[in-house]
Coordinates of C-alpha atoms in Angstrom, one line a residue:
X1 CA 27.7 8.8 8.1
X2 CA 26.5 10.5 4.9
X3 CA 23.1 9.3 3.7
X4 CA 23.2 7.5 0.2
X5 CA 20.5 6.2 -1.8
X6 CA 20.3 3.9 -5.0
X7 CA 20.3 5.2 -8.5
X8 CA 20.3 1.8 -10.2
X9 CA 17.6 0.9 -12.8
X10 CA 17.6 -2.7 -14.0
X11 CA 15.3 -5.7 -13.8
X12 CA 15.8 -7.9 -10.6
X13 CA 16.0 -11.7 -10.2
X14 CA 13.6 -12.9 -7.6
X15 CA 13.4 -16.4 -6.1
X16 CA 10.8 -15.4 -3.6
X17 CA 9.8 -11.9 -2.3
X18 CA 10.8 -12.5 1.2
X19 CA 14.3 -12.7 0.1
X20 CA 14.5 -9.1 -1.1
X21 CA 14.8 -7.9 2.7
X22 CA 17.9 -9.2 3.2
X23 CA 19.4 -8.0 0.1
X24 CA 18.5 -4.4 0.8
X25 CA 19.8 -4.5 4.4
X26 CA 23.3 -4.8 3.0
X27 CA 23.1 -2.1 0.9
X28 CA 20.9 0.5 2.5
X29 CA 21.7 3.1 5.4
X30 CA 20.6 1.5 8.7
X31 CA 18.3 4.4 9.6
X32 CA 16.4 4.1 6.4
X33 CA 16.2 0.5 6.3
X34 CA 14.9 0.5 9.8
X35 CA 12.1 3.0 9.0
X36 CA 11.1 1.0 6.0
X37 CA 11.2 -2.4 7.3
X38 CA 10.3 -2.1 11.1
X39 CA 7.0 -2.6 12.8
X40 CA 5.5 -1.4 16.0
X41 CA 6.6 -2.8 19.6
X42 CA 7.4 -6.4 19.5
X43 CA 6.4 -6.5 15.8
X44 CA 3.9 -9.5 16.6
X45 CA 1.2 -8.2 14.3
X46 CA 3.5 -7.6 11.5
X47 CA 4.7 -11.2 11.7
X48 CA 1.2 -12.4 12.2
X49 CA 0.1 -10.8 8.9
X50 CA 2.0 -13.1 6.8
X51 CA 1.5 -16.1 9.2
X52 CA -2.2 -15.8 9.1
X53 CA -2.3 -16.9 5.6
X54 CA -1.3 -20.4 6.3
X55 CA -4.6 -20.6 8.6
X56 CA -6.4 -21.1 5.3
X57 CA -6.0 -23.7 2.5
X58 CA -7.0 -23.9 -0.9
X59 CA -8.7 -27.1 -2.3
X60 CA -7.2 -27.9 -5.6
X61 CA -9.7 -28.5 -8.6
X62 CA -8.7 -31.0 -11.5
X63 CA -10.0 -31.7 -15.1
X64 CA -11.3 -28.2 -15.6
X65 CA -9.6 -27.4 -18.9
X66 CA -7.5 -24.5 -17.6
X67 CA -4.7 -24.1 -19.8
X68 CA -3.6 -20.5 -18.7
X69 CA -4.8 -18.1 -16.0
X70 CA -6.3 -14.7 -16.8
X71 CA -5.2 -12.0 -14.3
X72 CA -7.0 -9.2 -15.9
X73 CA -9.5 -7.2 -13.6
X74 CA -11.0 -3.7 -13.2
X75 CA -11.7 -1.1 -10.6
X76 CA -14.7 1.0 -11.5
X77 CA -13.9 1.6 -15.4
X78 CA -10.2 1.3 -14.7
X79 CA -8.9 -1.8 -16.6
X80 CA -6.1 -3.6 -14.8
X81 CA -3.5 -6.3 -16.0
X82 CA -3.4 -7.8 -12.6
X83 CA -5.5 -7.6 -9.4
X84 CA -2.1 -6.5 -7.6
X85 CA -1.8 -2.8 -6.8
X86 CA 0.8 -0.8 -5.1
X87 CA 0.1 0.3 -1.4
X88 CA 0.9 3.9 -0.8
X89 CA 4.4 4.5 1.1
X90 CA 5.9 7.4 2.2
X91 CA 9.4 8.7 1.7
X92 CA 10.5 6.6 -1.2
X93 CA 13.6 8.8 -1.9
X94 CA 15.3 6.8 1.0
X95 CA 15.4 3.8 -1.4
X96 CA 16.1 5.3 -4.7
X97 CA 17.2 8.9 -5.8
X98 CA 14.1 9.1 -8.3
X99 CA 11.8 7.9 -5.5
X100 CA 8.1 7.8 -6.1
X101 CA 8.5 8.9 -9.9
X102 CA 10.5 5.5 -10.7
X103 CA 8.0 3.7 -8.7
X104 CA 4.9 5.2 -10.7
X105 CA 6.8 4.2 -13.9
X106 CA 7.3 0.6 -12.9
X107 CA 3.7 0.2 -11.4
X108 CA 2.4 1.6 -14.7
X109 CA 4.5 -0.9 -16.8
X110 CA 3.0 -3.8 -14.9
X111 CA -0.4 -2.3 -15.9
X112 CA -1.5 -1.5 -12.3
X113 CA -2.2 1.6 -9.8
X114 CA 0.2 3.7 -8.3
X115 CA -0.6 5.5 -5.2
X116 CA 1.4 8.5 -3.6
X117 CA 1.5 9.6 -0.3
X118 CA 1.2 13.0 1.2
X119 CA 4.6 12.5 2.7
X120 CA 6.2 11.4 -0.5
X121 CA 9.7 12.6 -1.6
X122 CA 8.1 13.6 -5.3
X123 CA 5.6 16.2 -5.8
X124 CA 2.3 14.7 -6.8
X125 CA 2.8 16.3 -10.2
X126 CA 6.1 15.1 -11.0
X127 CA 5.0 11.4 -10.1
X128 CA 1.9 12.0 -12.4
X129 CA 4.1 13.2 -15.2
X130 CA 6.6 10.2 -14.7
X131 CA 3.6 7.8 -16.0
X132 CA 1.0 10.1 -17.5
X133 CA -1.3 7.3 -19.1
X134 CA -1.5 5.4 -15.7
X135 CA -4.2 5.6 -13.1
X136 CA -2.9 7.0 -10.1
X137 CA -4.4 7.7 -6.5
X138 CA -3.5 10.0 -3.7
X139 CA -3.1 9.1 -0.1
X140 CA -4.2 11.9 2.1
X141 CA -2.9 12.0 6.0
X142 CA -5.4 14.5 7.0
X143 CA -4.0 17.6 8.5
X144 CA -5.3 19.8 11.5
X145 CA -4.9 22.5 9.1
X146 CA -7.9 22.6 6.7
X147 CA -6.0 24.9 4.6
X148 CA -3.4 22.3 3.8
X149 CA -6.1 19.8 3.3
X150 CA -7.4 21.9 0.5
X151 CA -4.2 22.8 -0.9
X152 CA -2.9 19.2 -1.3
X153 CA -6.4 17.7 -2.5
X154 CA -6.4 20.5 -5.1
X155 CA -3.0 19.4 -6.3
X156 CA -4.3 15.6 -6.5
X157 CA -7.3 16.8 -8.7
X158 CA -5.1 18.7 -10.8
X159 CA -2.7 16.3 -11.4
X160 CA -5.4 13.6 -12.5
X161 CA -5.9 11.4 -9.3
X162 CA -8.5 8.9 -9.9
X163 CA -9.3 8.5 -6.0
X164 CA -8.5 9.7 -2.7
X165 CA -7.3 7.3 0.1
X166 CA -7.9 8.5 3.4
X167 CA -5.9 6.9 6.0
X168 CA -7.5 6.4 9.3
X169 CA -5.2 4.0 11.4
X170 CA -2.3 6.4 11.6
X171 CA -3.3 9.6 13.0
X172 CA -0.1 9.2 15.2
X173 CA 2.9 7.1 14.7
X174 CA 3.1 3.7 16.3
X175 CA 5.8 3.0 18.8
X176 CA 8.6 1.7 16.6
X177 CA 11.7 0.8 18.4
X178 CA 14.1 0.5 15.6
X179 CA 13.5 4.2 14.5
X180 CA 14.2 5.2 18.4
X181 CA 17.6 3.1 18.4
X182 CA 18.5 4.6 14.8
X183 CA 17.2 8.0 16.1
X184 CA 15.9 8.4 12.8
X185 CA 15.0 11.5 11.1
X186 CA 13.9 12.1 7.5
X187 CA 17.0 13.0 5.5
X188 CA 15.2 14.2 2.5
X189 CA 12.5 17.0 2.2
X190 CA 8.9 16.1 1.4
X191 CA 8.0 18.6 -1.4
X192 CA 4.3 18.3 -1.0
X193 CA 4.8 19.9 2.6
X194 CA 7.4 22.3 1.2
X195 CA 4.9 23.7 -1.3
X196 CA 2.5 24.6 1.2
X197 CA 5.1 25.8 3.9
X198 CA 5.9 28.6 1.3
X199 CA 2.7 30.0 2.6
X200 CA 2.8 28.9 6.5
X201 CA 5.5 27.6 8.9
X202 CA 4.8 24.1 8.5
X203 CA 8.3 23.0 7.2
X204 CA 9.0 20.5 4.6
X205 CA 9.8 17.5 6.8
X206 CA 13.4 17.1 6.4
X207 CA 15.5 16.6 9.7
X208 CA 12.2 15.6 11.4
X209 CA 11.5 12.5 13.2
X210 CA 8.3 10.5 12.9
X211 CA 6.5 11.8 16.0
X212 CA 7.3 15.5 14.5
X213 CA 5.7 14.6 11.2
X214 CA 2.7 13.1 12.6
X215 CA 2.3 16.1 15.0
X216 CA 0.6 17.9 12.1
X217 CA -2.0 15.1 11.7
X218 CA -5.5 15.4 12.7
X219 CA -5.8 12.9 15.5
X220 CA -9.7 13.1 15.7
X221 CA -10.8 11.7 12.4
X222 CA -14.6 11.4 12.2
X223 CA -17.0 10.0 9.5
X224 CA -17.9 13.5 8.4
X225 CA -14.4 13.9 7.1
X226 CA -15.0 11.4 4.2
X227 CA -17.9 13.9 2.8
X228 CA -15.5 16.9 3.4
X229 CA -13.0 15.1 1.1
X230 CA -15.5 14.3 -1.5
X231 CA -16.9 17.8 -1.5
X232 CA -13.4 19.1 -2.1
X233 CA -12.3 16.7 -4.7
X234 CA -15.5 15.2 -6.4
X235 CA -13.4 11.9 -6.4
X236 CA -14.1 8.5 -4.8
X237 CA -12.8 8.0 -1.5
X238 CA -11.0 5.0 -0.1
X239 CA -10.9 4.5 3.9
X240 CA -7.5 2.8 4.7
X241 CA -7.0 1.1 7.9
X242 CA -10.5 -0.6 8.4
X243 CA -9.7 -3.7 10.6
X244 CA -13.5 -4.2 12.2
X245 CA -16.6 -4.8 10.6
X246 CA -18.4 -1.9 12.6
X247 CA -16.0 0.6 11.0
X248 CA -16.5 -0.8 7.6
X249 CA -20.4 0.0 8.1
X250 CA -19.7 3.4 9.5
X251 CA -17.4 4.3 6.5
X252 CA -20.1 3.2 3.9
X253 CA -22.7 5.0 5.8
X254 CA -20.6 8.1 5.7
X255 CA -20.1 8.1 1.9
X256 CA -17.0 5.9 1.5
X257 CA -16.5 4.6 -2.1
X258 CA -14.2 1.8 -0.9
X259 CA -13.0 0.0 2.0
X260 CA -9.2 -0.6 2.3
X261 CA -8.6 -3.6 4.9
X262 CA -5.1 -3.0 6.4
X263 CA -3.2 -2.7 9.7
X264 CA -0.6 -0.4 8.2
X265 CA 1.7 -3.6 7.7
X266 CA 2.0 -3.9 11.5
X267 CA 3.5 -0.4 11.8
X268 CA 0.4 1.1 14.2
X269 CA -1.2 -1.0 16.8
X270 CA 0.8 -4.1 17.9
X271 CA -1.1 -6.9 19.4
X272 CA -3.9 -6.2 16.8
X273 CA -5.3 -8.7 14.6
X274 CA -3.4 -9.9 11.4
X275 CA -5.2 -8.1 8.5
X276 CA -5.9 -11.6 6.7
X277 CA -8.0 -12.7 9.8
X278 CA -10.4 -9.9 9.8
X279 CA -10.9 -9.8 5.9
X280 CA -13.7 -12.3 5.8
X281 CA -16.0 -10.7 8.4
X282 CA -15.3 -7.2 6.9
X283 CA -16.2 -8.6 3.4
X284 CA -19.5 -10.0 4.6
X285 CA -20.4 -6.8 6.1
X286 CA -19.6 -5.0 2.9
X287 CA -21.6 -7.4 1.0
X288 CA -20.2 -5.9 -2.4
X289 CA -21.5 -2.5 -1.9
X290 CA -18.1 -0.9 -2.6
X291 CA -14.8 -2.4 -3.5
X292 CA -12.5 -3.9 -1.1
X293 CA -8.7 -3.6 -1.3
X294 CA -6.5 -5.6 1.0
X295 CA -2.9 -5.1 2.4
X296 CA -0.4 -6.2 5.0
X297 CA 2.0 -9.1 4.9
X298 CA 1.5 -10.3 1.4
X299 CA 4.5 -12.0 0.0
X300 CA 3.2 -14.8 -2.3
X301 CA 0.9 -15.4 -5.0
X302 CA -0.7 -17.8 -2.9
X303 CA -1.3 -15.0 -0.6
X304 CA -3.1 -12.9 -3.2
X305 CA -5.1 -15.9 -4.1
X306 CA -6.5 -16.3 -0.7
X307 CA -7.1 -12.6 0.1
X308 CA -9.3 -12.7 -3.3
X309 CA -10.9 -15.8 -2.4
X310 CA -11.7 -13.9 1.3
X311 CA -13.4 -10.9 -0.2
X312 CA -10.7 -8.6 -1.5
X313 CA -11.3 -7.1 -5.0
X314 CA -7.5 -5.9 -5.1
X315 CA -4.5 -6.8 -3.3
X316 CA -1.9 -4.2 -2.2
X317 CA 1.9 -4.4 -1.8
X318 CA 4.3 -2.1 0.1
X319 CA 7.6 -3.1 1.3
X320 CA 8.2 -5.2 -1.4
X321 CA 7.9 -2.5 -4.0
X322 CA 10.3 -0.2 -1.8
X323 CA 12.7 -2.8 -1.7
X324 CA 12.6 -3.6 -5.6
X325 CA 13.0 0.1 -5.9
X326 CA 16.1 0.1 -4.1
X327 CA 17.4 -2.9 -6.1
X328 CA 16.6 -1.8 -9.6
X329 CA 14.6 1.5 -9.8
X330 CA 11.5 1.3 -12.0
X331 CA 12.4 -1.9 -13.6
X332 CA 13.0 -3.4 -10.2
X333 CA 9.5 -2.4 -9.4
X334 CA 8.0 -4.1 -12.3
X335 CA 10.1 -7.3 -11.5
X336 CA 8.1 -7.5 -8.2
X337 CA 4.7 -7.5 -9.9
X338 CA 6.0 -9.8 -12.5
X339 CA 7.2 -12.3 -9.9
X340 CA 4.0 -12.2 -8.0
X341 CA 1.9 -12.6 -11.1
X342 CA 3.9 -15.7 -12.1
X343 CA 3.1 -17.4 -8.6
X344 CA -0.4 -16.2 -8.7
X345 CA -1.0 -17.8 -12.2
X346 CA 0.6 -21.0 -11.0
X347 CA -1.7 -21.0 -8.0
X348 CA -4.6 -20.0 -10.0
X349 CA -4.1 -22.8 -12.6
X350 CA -3.2 -25.6 -10.1
X351 CA -6.4 -24.5 -7.9
X352 CA -8.6 -24.9 -11.0
X353 CA -9.5 -21.3 -11.4
X354 CA -9.0 -19.3 -14.8
X355 CA -10.3 -15.9 -14.0
X356 CA -10.1 -13.5 -10.9
X357 CA -13.8 -13.7 -10.6
X358 CA -13.4 -17.3 -10.2
X359 CA -10.8 -16.9 -7.6
X360 CA -13.1 -14.5 -5.9
X361 CA -15.8 -17.4 -5.8
X362 CA -13.3 -20.1 -4.4
X363 CA -14.1 -21.3 -1.0
X364 CA -11.1 -21.7 1.3
X365 CA -10.8 -24.2 4.1
X366 CA -9.8 -23.8 7.7

C-alpha cells in the first residue's frame, strides 16, 4: 500500500496518555506504527518501564498552605516552564508530514526543550527555524566515519544547539520482531544523512531497514568520544543510555556535562532493568555533580513526580509526543505537555509540594 502520513494540526483531547497509542494505531500505516510503538524481543523491559513506577509510593502531606503548583525550573541558564522535555526520536515524518518541525513548534509552545535526532526526517536547520527562540539539543548517533561526525556536529552548532546528546545504548539495533514481521524499511529520506551523502556514498536512509541504518554507527564507543565531541563543538554533552552507576561515574570522569538515564524505551536490550529502578542508585553516584535527565515508560504526571523525587532534574517523553504529533501536529504535541503538566500539578498539590525543588526533596516509600 502507499505510505501516508498525517497533516492535521489542532489541539487534541486527552483523558490519559496511554490511550493515545490505540487512537494512532487505527490511523497509521502498520509498519510505521510498529516501528514507533515496538520494543525489543518479548518487550518485557518496555512494559516494566511503566510498571516499575508502582513500586514506589508518595506520602501525601497536608496543611501546608499550597494553593497552586509551580512547575517552572531550569537547566543551566535555560529557563523552562516545566520539568518535562521531549526525548529525541528518529524519523518523525512517519507520524506527520511536517515531522520534527512541528514537534519543535509544539515543544517550544510548551516552554520546553526539543531534541532532534541524527536520523530525523527534517534537517537540523529547518527544525531550528521552526522554533527559533526555543532551546534545542542535538542527538548524535556517532558514526564510524569521523568526517560525518564533524559534518553533522558543525551543523548542530551552526543551528544554535545548546547541547549534544551522545546516544551510548544504541550502537546497533535491538531485536524488534514487529519490524521483522512488517518488513519495515524507512519510507522517507533522512536529510541530515542526505546532505553528507552528496560528499560520500553513505546514502540518505530511504528504503533501508533498521540494521542497515545502524551499520554506519560506531559500535565501539569509548569514554574518549565524549571529549572528542566537546572539542568539536564546545558544547555540553549528555551521555544518553546510562543504566548503571558505574557507567555514570565513567561518563562524568570523561567530561560528560549531564547523565541521561534511559534504556531507550525498551527498544534495545530486553531483560534489562526498568529505567526507574536504576535511577536512585545512579543519582546517588552522580550526587548533583551534573544534571540528570530521565526517560522510559513515563505515562503519568505521577511518574514524573516520582522520577524527580528519585534524582532526576528533568523528565523526557518520547512515544507520547510522536503519537500526539500524528493526531494533531504542533498543537497536538503541546496538548501532551499540557495534559502531563495538569496531572503533575494535581499530584504536587495533593502531595504537599509547591515547587519542583520541593518535589526533588520528597522521599518516596517502598
